[in-house]
XYZ file of C-alpha atoms in Angstrom:
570
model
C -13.786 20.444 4.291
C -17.468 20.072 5.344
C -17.984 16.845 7.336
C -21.624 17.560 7.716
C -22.239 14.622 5.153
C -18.489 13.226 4.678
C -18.910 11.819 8.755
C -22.386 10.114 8.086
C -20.852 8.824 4.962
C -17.515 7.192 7.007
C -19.510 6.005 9.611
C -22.190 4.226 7.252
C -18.932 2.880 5.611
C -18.165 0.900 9.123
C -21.640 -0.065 9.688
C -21.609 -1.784 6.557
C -18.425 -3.204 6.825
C -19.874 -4.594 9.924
C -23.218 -5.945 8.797
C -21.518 -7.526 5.537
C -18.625 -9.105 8.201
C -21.684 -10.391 10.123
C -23.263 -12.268 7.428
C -20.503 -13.939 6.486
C -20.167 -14.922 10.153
C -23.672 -16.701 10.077
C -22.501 -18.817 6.960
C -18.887 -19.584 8.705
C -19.805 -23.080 10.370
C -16.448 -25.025 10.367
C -12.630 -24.293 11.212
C -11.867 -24.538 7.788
C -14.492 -21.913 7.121
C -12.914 -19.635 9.330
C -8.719 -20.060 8.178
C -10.014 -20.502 4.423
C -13.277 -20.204 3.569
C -13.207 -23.784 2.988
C -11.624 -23.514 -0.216
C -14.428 -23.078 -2.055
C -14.102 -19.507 -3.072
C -15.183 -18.939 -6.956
C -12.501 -16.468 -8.949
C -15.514 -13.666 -9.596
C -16.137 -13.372 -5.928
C -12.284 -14.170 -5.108
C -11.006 -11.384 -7.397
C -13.127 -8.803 -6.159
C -12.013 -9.729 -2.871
C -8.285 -9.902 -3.681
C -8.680 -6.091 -5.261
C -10.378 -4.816 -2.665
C -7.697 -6.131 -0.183
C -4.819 -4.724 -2.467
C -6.201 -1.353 -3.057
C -4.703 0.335 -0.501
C -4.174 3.961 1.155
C -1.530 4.423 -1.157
C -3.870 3.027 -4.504
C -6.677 5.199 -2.837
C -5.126 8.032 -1.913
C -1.162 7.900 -2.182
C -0.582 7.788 -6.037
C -2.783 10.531 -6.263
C -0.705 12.657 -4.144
C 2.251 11.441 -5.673
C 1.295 12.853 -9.039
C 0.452 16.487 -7.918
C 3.879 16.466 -6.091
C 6.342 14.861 -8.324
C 4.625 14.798 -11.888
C 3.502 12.105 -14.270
C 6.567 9.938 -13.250
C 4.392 8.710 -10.486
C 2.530 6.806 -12.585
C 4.766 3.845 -12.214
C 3.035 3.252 -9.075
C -0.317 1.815 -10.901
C 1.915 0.222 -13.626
C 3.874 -1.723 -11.212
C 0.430 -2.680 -8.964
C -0.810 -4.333 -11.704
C 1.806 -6.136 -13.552
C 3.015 -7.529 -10.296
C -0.253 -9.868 -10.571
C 1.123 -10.788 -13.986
C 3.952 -12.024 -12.933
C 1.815 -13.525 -9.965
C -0.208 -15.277 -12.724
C 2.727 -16.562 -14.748
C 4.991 -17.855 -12.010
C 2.959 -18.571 -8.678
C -0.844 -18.563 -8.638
C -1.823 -22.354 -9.403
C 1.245 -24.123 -7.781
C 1.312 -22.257 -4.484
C -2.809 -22.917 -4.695
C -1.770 -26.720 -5.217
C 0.488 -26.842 -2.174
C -2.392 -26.988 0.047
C -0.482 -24.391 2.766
C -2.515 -21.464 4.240
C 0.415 -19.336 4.972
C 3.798 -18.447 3.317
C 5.636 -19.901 6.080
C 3.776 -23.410 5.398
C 4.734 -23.133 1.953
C 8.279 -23.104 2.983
C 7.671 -26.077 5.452
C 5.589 -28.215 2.787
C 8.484 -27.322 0.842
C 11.863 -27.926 2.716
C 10.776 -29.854 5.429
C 12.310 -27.306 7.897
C 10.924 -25.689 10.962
C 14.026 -23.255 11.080
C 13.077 -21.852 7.338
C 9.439 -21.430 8.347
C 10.064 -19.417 11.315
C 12.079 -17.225 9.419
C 9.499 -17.051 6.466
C 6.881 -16.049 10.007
C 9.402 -13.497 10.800
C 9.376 -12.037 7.399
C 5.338 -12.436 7.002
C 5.127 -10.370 10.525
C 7.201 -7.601 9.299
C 6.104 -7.181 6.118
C 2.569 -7.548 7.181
C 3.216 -4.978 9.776
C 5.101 -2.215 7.488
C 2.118 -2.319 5.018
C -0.330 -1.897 7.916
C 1.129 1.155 9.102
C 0.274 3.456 6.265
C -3.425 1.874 6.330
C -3.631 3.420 9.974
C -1.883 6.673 8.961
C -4.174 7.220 6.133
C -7.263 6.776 8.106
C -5.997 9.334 10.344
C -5.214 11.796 7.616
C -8.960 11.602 6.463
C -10.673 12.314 9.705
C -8.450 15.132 10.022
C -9.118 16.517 6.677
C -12.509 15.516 7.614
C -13.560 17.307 11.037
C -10.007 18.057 12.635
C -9.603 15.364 15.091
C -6.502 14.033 16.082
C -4.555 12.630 13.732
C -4.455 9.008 15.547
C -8.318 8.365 15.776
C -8.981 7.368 12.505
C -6.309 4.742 13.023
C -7.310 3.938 16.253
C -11.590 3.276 14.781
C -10.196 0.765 11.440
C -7.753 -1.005 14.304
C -10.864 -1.208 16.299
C -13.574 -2.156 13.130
C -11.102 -4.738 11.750
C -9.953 -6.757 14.650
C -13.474 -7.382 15.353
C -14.634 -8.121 12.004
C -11.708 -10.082 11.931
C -12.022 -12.315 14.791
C -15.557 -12.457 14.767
C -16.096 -14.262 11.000
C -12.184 -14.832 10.163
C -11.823 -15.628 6.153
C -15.116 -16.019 5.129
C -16.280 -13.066 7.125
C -14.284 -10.956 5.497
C -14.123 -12.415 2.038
C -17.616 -10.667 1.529
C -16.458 -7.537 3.052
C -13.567 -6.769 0.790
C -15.533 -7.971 -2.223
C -18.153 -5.332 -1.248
C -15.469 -2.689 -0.362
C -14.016 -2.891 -3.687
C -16.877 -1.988 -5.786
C -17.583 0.834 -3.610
C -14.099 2.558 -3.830
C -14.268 1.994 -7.594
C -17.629 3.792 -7.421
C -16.125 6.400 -4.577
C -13.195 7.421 -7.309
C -15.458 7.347 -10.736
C -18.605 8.892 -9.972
C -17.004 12.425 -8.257
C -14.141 11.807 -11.138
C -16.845 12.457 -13.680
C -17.853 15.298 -12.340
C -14.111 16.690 -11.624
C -13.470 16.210 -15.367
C -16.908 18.042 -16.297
C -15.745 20.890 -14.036
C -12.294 21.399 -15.146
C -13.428 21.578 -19.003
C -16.031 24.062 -18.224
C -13.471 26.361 -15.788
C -11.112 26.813 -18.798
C -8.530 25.345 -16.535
C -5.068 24.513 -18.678
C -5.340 21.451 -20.448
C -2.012 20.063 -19.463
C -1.545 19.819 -16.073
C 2.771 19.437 -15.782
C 3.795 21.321 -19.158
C 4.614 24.367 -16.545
C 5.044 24.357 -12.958
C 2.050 24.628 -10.823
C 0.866 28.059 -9.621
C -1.723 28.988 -7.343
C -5.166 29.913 -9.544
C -6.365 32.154 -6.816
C -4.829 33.712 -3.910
C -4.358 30.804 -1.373
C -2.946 31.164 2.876
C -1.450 28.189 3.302
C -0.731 26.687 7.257
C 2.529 25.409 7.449
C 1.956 21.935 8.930
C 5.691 21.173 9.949
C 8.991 23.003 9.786
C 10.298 23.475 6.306
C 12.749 24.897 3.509
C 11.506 26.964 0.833
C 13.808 26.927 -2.114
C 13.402 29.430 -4.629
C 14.996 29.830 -8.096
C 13.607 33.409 -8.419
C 12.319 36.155 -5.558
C 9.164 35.639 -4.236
C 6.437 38.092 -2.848
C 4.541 36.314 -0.153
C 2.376 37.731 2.960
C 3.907 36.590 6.068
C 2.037 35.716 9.778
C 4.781 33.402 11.432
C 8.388 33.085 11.700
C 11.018 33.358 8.229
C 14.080 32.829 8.276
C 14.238 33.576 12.070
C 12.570 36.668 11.858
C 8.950 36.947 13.452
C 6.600 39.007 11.538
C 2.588 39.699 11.921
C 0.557 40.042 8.174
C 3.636 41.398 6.799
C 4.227 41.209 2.849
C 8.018 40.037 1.975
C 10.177 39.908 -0.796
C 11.888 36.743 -0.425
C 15.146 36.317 -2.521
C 16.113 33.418 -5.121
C 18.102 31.077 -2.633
C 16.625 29.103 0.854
C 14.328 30.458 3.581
C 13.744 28.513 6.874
C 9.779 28.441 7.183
C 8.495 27.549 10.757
C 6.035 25.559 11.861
C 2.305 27.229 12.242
C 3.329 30.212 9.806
C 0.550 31.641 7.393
C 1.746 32.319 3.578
C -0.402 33.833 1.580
C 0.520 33.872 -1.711
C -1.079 35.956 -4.596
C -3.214 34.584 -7.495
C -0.528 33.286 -10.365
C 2.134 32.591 -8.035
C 4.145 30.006 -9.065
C 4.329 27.186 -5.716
C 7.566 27.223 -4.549
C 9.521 23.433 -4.196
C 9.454 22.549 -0.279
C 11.998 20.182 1.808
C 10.962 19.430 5.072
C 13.994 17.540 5.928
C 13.812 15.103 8.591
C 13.008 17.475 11.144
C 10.146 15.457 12.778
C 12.203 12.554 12.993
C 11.309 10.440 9.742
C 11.848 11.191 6.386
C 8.562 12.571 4.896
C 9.232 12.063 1.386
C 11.568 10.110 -1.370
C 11.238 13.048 -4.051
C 14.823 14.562 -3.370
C 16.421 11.020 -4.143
C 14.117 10.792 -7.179
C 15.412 14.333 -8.301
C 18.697 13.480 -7.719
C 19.019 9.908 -9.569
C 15.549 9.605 -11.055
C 16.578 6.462 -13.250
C 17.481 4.275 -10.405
C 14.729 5.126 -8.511
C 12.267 4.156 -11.057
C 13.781 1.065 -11.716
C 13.937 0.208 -8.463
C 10.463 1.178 -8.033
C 9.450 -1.349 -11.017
C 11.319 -4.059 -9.707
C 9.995 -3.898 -6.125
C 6.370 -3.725 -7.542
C 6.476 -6.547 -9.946
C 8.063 -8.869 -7.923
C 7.047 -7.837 -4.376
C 3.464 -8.506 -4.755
C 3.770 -12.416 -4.529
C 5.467 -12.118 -1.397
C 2.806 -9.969 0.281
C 1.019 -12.136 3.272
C -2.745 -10.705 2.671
C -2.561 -11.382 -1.519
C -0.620 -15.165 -0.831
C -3.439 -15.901 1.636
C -6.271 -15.338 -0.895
C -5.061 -17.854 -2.948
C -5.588 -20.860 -0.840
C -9.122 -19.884 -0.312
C -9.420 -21.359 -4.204
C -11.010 -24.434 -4.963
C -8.029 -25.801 -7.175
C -4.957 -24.444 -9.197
C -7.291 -23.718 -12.454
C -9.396 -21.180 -10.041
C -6.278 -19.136 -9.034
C -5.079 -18.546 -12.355
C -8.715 -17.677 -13.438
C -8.973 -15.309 -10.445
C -5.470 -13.782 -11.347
C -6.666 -12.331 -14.450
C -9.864 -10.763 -13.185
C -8.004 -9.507 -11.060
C -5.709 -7.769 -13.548
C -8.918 -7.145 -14.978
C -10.595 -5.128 -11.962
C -7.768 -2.990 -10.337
C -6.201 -2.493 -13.974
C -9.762 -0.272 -13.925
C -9.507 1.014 -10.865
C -5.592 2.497 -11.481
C -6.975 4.335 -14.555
C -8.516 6.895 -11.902
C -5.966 7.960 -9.232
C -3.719 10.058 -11.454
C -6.594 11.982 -12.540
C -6.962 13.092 -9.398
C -3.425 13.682 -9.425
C -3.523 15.931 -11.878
C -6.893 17.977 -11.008
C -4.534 18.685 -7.471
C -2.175 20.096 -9.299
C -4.405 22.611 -10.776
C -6.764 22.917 -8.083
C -4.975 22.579 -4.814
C -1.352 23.048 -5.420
C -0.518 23.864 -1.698
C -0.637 20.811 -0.380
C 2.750 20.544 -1.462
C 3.623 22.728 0.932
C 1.142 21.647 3.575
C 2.529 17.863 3.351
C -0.914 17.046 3.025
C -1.005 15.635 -0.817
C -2.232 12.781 -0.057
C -5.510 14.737 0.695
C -5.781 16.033 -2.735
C -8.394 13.064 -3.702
C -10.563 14.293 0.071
C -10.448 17.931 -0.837
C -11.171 18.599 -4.852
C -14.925 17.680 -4.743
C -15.071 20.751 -2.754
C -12.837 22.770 -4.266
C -13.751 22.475 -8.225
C -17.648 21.855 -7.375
C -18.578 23.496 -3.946
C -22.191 23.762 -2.832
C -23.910 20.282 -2.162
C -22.812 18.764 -4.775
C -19.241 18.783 -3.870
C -20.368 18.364 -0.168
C -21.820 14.951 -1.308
C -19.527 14.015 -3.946
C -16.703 14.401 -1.184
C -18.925 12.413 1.559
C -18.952 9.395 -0.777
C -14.810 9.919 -1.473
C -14.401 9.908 2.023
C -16.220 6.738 2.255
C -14.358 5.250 -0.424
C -11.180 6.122 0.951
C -12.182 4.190 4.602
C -13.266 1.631 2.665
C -9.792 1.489 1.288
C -8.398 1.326 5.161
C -10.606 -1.049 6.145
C -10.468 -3.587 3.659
C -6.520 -3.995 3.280
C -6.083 -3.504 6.800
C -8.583 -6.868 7.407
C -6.145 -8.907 4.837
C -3.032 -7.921 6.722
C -4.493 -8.636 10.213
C -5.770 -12.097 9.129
C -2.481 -12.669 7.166
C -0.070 -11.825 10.733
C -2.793 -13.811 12.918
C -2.583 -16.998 11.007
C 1.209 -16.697 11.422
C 1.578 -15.632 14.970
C -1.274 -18.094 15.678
C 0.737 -20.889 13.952
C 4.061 -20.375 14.855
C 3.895 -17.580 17.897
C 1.478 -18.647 20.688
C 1.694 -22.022 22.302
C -1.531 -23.573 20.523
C -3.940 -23.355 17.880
C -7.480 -23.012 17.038
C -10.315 -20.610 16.466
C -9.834 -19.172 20.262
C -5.490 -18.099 19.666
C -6.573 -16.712 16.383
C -8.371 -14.465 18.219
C -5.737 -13.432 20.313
C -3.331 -13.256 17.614
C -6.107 -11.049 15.567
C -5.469 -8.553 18.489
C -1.626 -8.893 19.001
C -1.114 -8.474 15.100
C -2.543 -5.303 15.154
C -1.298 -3.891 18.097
C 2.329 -3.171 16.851
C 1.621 -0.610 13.842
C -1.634 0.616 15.721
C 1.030 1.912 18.609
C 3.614 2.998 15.538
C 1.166 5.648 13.850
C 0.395 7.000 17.240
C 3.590 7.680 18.373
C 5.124 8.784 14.825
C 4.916 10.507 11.750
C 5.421 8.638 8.634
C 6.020 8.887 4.393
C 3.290 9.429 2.095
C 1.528 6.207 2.055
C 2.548 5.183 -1.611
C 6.233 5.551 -0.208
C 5.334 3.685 2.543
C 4.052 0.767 0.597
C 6.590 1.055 -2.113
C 9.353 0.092 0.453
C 6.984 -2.960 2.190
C 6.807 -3.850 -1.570
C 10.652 -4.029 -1.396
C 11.326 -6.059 1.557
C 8.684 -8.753 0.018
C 10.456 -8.823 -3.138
C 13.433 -9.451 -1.694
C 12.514 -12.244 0.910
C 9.523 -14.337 -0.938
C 10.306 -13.436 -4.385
C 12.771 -15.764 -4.193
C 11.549 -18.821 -2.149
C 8.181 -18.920 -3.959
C 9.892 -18.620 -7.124
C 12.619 -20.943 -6.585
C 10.804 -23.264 -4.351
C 8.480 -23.699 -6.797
C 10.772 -24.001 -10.396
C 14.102 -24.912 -8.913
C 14.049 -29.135 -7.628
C 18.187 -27.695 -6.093
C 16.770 -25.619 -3.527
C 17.809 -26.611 0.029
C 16.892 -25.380 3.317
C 20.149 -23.415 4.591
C 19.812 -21.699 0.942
C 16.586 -20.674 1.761
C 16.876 -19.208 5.236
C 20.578 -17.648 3.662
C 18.201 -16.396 0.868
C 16.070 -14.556 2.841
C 17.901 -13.355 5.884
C 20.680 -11.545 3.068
C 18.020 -10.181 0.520
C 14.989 -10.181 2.583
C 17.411 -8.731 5.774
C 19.325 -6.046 3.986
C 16.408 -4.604 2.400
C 14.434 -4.201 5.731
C 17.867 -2.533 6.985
C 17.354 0.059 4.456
C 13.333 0.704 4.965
C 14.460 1.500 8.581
C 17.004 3.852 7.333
C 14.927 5.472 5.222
C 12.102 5.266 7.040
C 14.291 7.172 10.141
C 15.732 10.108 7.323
C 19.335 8.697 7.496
C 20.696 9.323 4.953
C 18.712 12.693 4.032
C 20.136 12.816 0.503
C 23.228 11.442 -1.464
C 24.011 8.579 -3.513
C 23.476 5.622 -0.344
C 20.070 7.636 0.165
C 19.226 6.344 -3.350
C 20.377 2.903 -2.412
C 18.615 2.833 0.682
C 15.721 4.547 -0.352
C 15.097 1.791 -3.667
C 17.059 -1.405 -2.355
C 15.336 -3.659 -4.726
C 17.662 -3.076 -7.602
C 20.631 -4.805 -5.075
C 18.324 -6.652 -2.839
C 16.219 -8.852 -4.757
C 19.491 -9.940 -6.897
C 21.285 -10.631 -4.045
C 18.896 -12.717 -2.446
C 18.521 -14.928 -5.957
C 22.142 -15.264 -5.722
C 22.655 -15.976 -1.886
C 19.840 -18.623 -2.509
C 21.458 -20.178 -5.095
C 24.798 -20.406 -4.232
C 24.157 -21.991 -0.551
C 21.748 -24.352 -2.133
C 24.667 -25.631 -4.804
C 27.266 -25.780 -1.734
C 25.160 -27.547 0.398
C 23.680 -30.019 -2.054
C 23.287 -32.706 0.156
C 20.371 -30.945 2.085
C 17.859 -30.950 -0.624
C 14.680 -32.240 1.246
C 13.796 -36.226 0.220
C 10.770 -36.399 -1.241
C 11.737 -32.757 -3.612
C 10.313 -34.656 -7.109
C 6.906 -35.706 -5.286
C 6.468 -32.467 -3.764
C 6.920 -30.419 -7.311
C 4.941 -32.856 -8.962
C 2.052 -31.827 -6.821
C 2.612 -28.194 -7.452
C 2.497 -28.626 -11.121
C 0.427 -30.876 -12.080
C -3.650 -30.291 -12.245
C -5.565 -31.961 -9.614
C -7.415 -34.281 -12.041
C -4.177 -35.886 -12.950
C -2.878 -36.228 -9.433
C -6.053 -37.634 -8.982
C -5.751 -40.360 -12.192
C -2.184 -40.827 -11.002
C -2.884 -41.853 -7.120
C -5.875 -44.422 -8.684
């Protein structure tokens, strides 16, 4: 890809993220400015903020490669994204904005009266925080390698670096403005080159239906293997060989590969002829994490989609940089107001990435057997357009894709920092924040250096899973249920929040590689979020006694309107 302009365009990207973190800096005078903007966030200015946050590497880039690889299924991804904030809207939004916390785990204090439950609820806020970071950093490393082929940990290693100080510098209000701005831009990044992708592809005579047959290659392609993998083919296959088959070295030699498996290794050129159909590739776990959930989906595709729908409409009320955005409201009215524009603005946004999607699998089907899909939105300005046109259409999608980084990246540091500020380090105040700022993004930072990873929608889908199965819940039935005690809580949270982060790590490590506990594993919200509802419920009914004094006062203020709390208190 040429980074002549796509470089320029990233690093203008951080400049502005800087300059826009700076003003909001200059209008940050108090404490309360800093934590939560005061409170006095409108729901225009809060919405675009709370999309920009939530359009992530896997919104920007993942679903996209999702769709080339596994088909129009994918598109539960978007579907899920948004309805989660209807759920948000119907269940959580206003009361949780009426409870006056900052953080989840002050919600559970405010709400049970019980330091034990809101360290736990810190624990889970820290981990979940930190699994959704992760892909953030990986993605940002993926682009700078598309981009100019350096190392796949610098791109993590410049957002870690542009969001801990934007961060720290301005806190809440700092970057309140930045993620507004950010948002608008990656809608712009994805629909103005989309345009011109869809322009292209009707003039090319390109096949109107991008997954009625499987995808072949529309020109001949030599494709890099990236990593070790299997080929498997359901018919032979005549491919040019420079690299090691099968065991076998051979030097620009042509093959006829049989139906069946063939062992690919790593840094061996294919080149395949023009109408080639791309054969299906399994890379295993044979660089130490699993690099893909497709072979579960093939193998039980109707549990994995409904566990994929349950962890994304329920999981997004439990994640720390969406919960936080709320408090920054000026009442409960306000978050329910800037719940549907939200709905509003990344319901637009989701309309684009599976375009993409399928333009890749016309355009630049190898990157299923690169493992580079998710690079399918970085490379097709250049590969449908070419000349300067595509040079600049793929400079401002490589903005809009740091953007993307950047933005969700700065609502998961300042989400971990409040808590490990809070509950972690031995005081408080603008100062610790700081320090927590640095220590919350140190963990993943060190992660996607030292390790691979899943495709970034994966990734997310499973961070998605372990919120849905701790917060889901408490904020639900802390909020509806007057029963709820504090043992029920932490039992809640530790069994369905717990297990589920059990399985992420055993997917997440490839064990196991395939099977029916890989499904289980590999989708735990179908199991997990149930069996944290129960666990929840059942401790709170045995140990009825606990229920906090002072339960009917404290729901009261969740529910009703401040006007009437007001009237009622005069």
């Amino acid at each position: 890809m040429n980074s002549s302009y796509s470089v320029p365009a990233v690093a203008l990207v951080v400049v502005a993220t800087v300059l826009v973190g700076a003003f909001g800096l200059r209008i940050s005078r108090t404490t309360s400015d800093f934590y939560v903007a005061s409170r006095t966030v409108g729901p225009r200015l809060n919405a675009a903020a709370i999309s920009g946050e939530y359009l992530s590497a896997a919104s920007f880039l993942g679903i996209a490669g999702l769709v080339l690889v596994q088909g129009p299924d994918m598109l539960w991804y978007p579907v899920g994204y948004t309805a989660g904030y209807l759920v948000l809207l119907l269940f959580v939004a206003a009361p949780l904005r009426r409870s006056g916390a900052y953080t989840l785990p002050d919600f559970a204090e405010a709400r049970l009266a019980s330091q034990a439950v809101r360290r736990l609820a810190g624990a889970f806020v820290v981990g979940v925080g930190w699994l959704y970071l992760l892909p953030q950093l990986q993605g940002a490393g993926l682009t700078l390698t598309v981009l100019t082929g350096a190392p796949q940990w610098l791109g993590g290693v410049i957002v870690a670096a542009v969001v801990v100080a934007t961060v720290a510098a301005g806190g809440m209000r700092s970057i309140t403005f930045v993620q507004a701005f950010q948002y608008w831009l990656k809608l712009t990044a994805l629909l103005v080159p989309a345009l011109f992708l869809i322009l292209a592809w009707q003039g090319d005579g390109a096949p109107s239906h991008a997954f009625e047959e499987p995808a072949t290659f529309r020109e001949q392609r030599v494709v890099r293997v990236g990593s070790t993998l299997d080929l498997k083919l359901e018919r032979p296959l005549t491919v040019t060989v420079t690299g090691t088959v099968d065991g076998r070295a051979h030097e620009d030699r042509k093959l006829q590969l049989p139906a069946g498996t063939h062992h690919i290794d790593k840094g061996t050129r294919l080149t395949f002829a023009k109408g080639t159909t791309v054969p299906a590739a399994d890379r295993g776990t044979s660089d130490g994490m699993s690099t893909s959930l497709a072979a579960g989906r093939e193998e039980r595709p109707l549990y994995a989609t409904y566990g994929l729908i349950l962890a994304t409409f329920l999981g997004t009320m439990g994640l720390p940089h969406v919960v936080v955005r709320f408090y920054t409201s000026p009442h409960g009215v306000a978050a329910r107001r800037t719940t549907v524009a939200v709905l509003g603005l990344i319901g637009c946004f989701y309309l684009l990435p599976p375009v993409y999607g399928a333009l890749g699998r016309l355009y630049a089907p190898e990157l299923t057997l690169t493992g580079d899909a998710d690079a399918a939105v970085l490379l097709l300005p250049e590969r449908m357009i070419g000349g300067l046109g595509g040079d600049l259409l793929g400079a401002l999608v490589a903005g809009g894709a740091f953007a993307a980084f950047l933005s969700t990246a700065s609502g998961l540091t300042m989400a971990v920092a409040g808590v490990l500020t809070q509950d972690v380090l031995p005081t408080r105040g603008v100062r610790h924040f700081r320090l927590g700022t640095v220590l919350a993004m140190l963990a993943p930072l060190a992660a996607s250096v030292i390790v691979g990873g899943l495709p970034v929608a994966d990734a997310v889908g499973l961070a998605f899973a372990v919120s849905a199965s701790s917060f889901c819940p408490l904020l639900v039935l802390g909020i509806w249920w007057r029963r709820l005690t504090p043992p029920g809580a932490a039992a809640g949270m530790l069994v369905g929040g717990g297990s589920a982060f059990v399985a992420v790590a055993a997917t997440m490590a490839g064990f196991p590689a395939t099977g029916a506990l890989h499904s289980l594993l590999a989708w735990p919200a179908l199991w997990s979020v149930p069996l944290g509802f129960l666990t929840m419920v059942l401790v709170s009914l045995a140990t009825a006694a606990r229920v906090p004094a002072g339960t009917a006062a404290i729901l009261a203020r969740f529910h009703l309107p401040e006007e009437l709390r007001a009237e009622v208190k005069a």
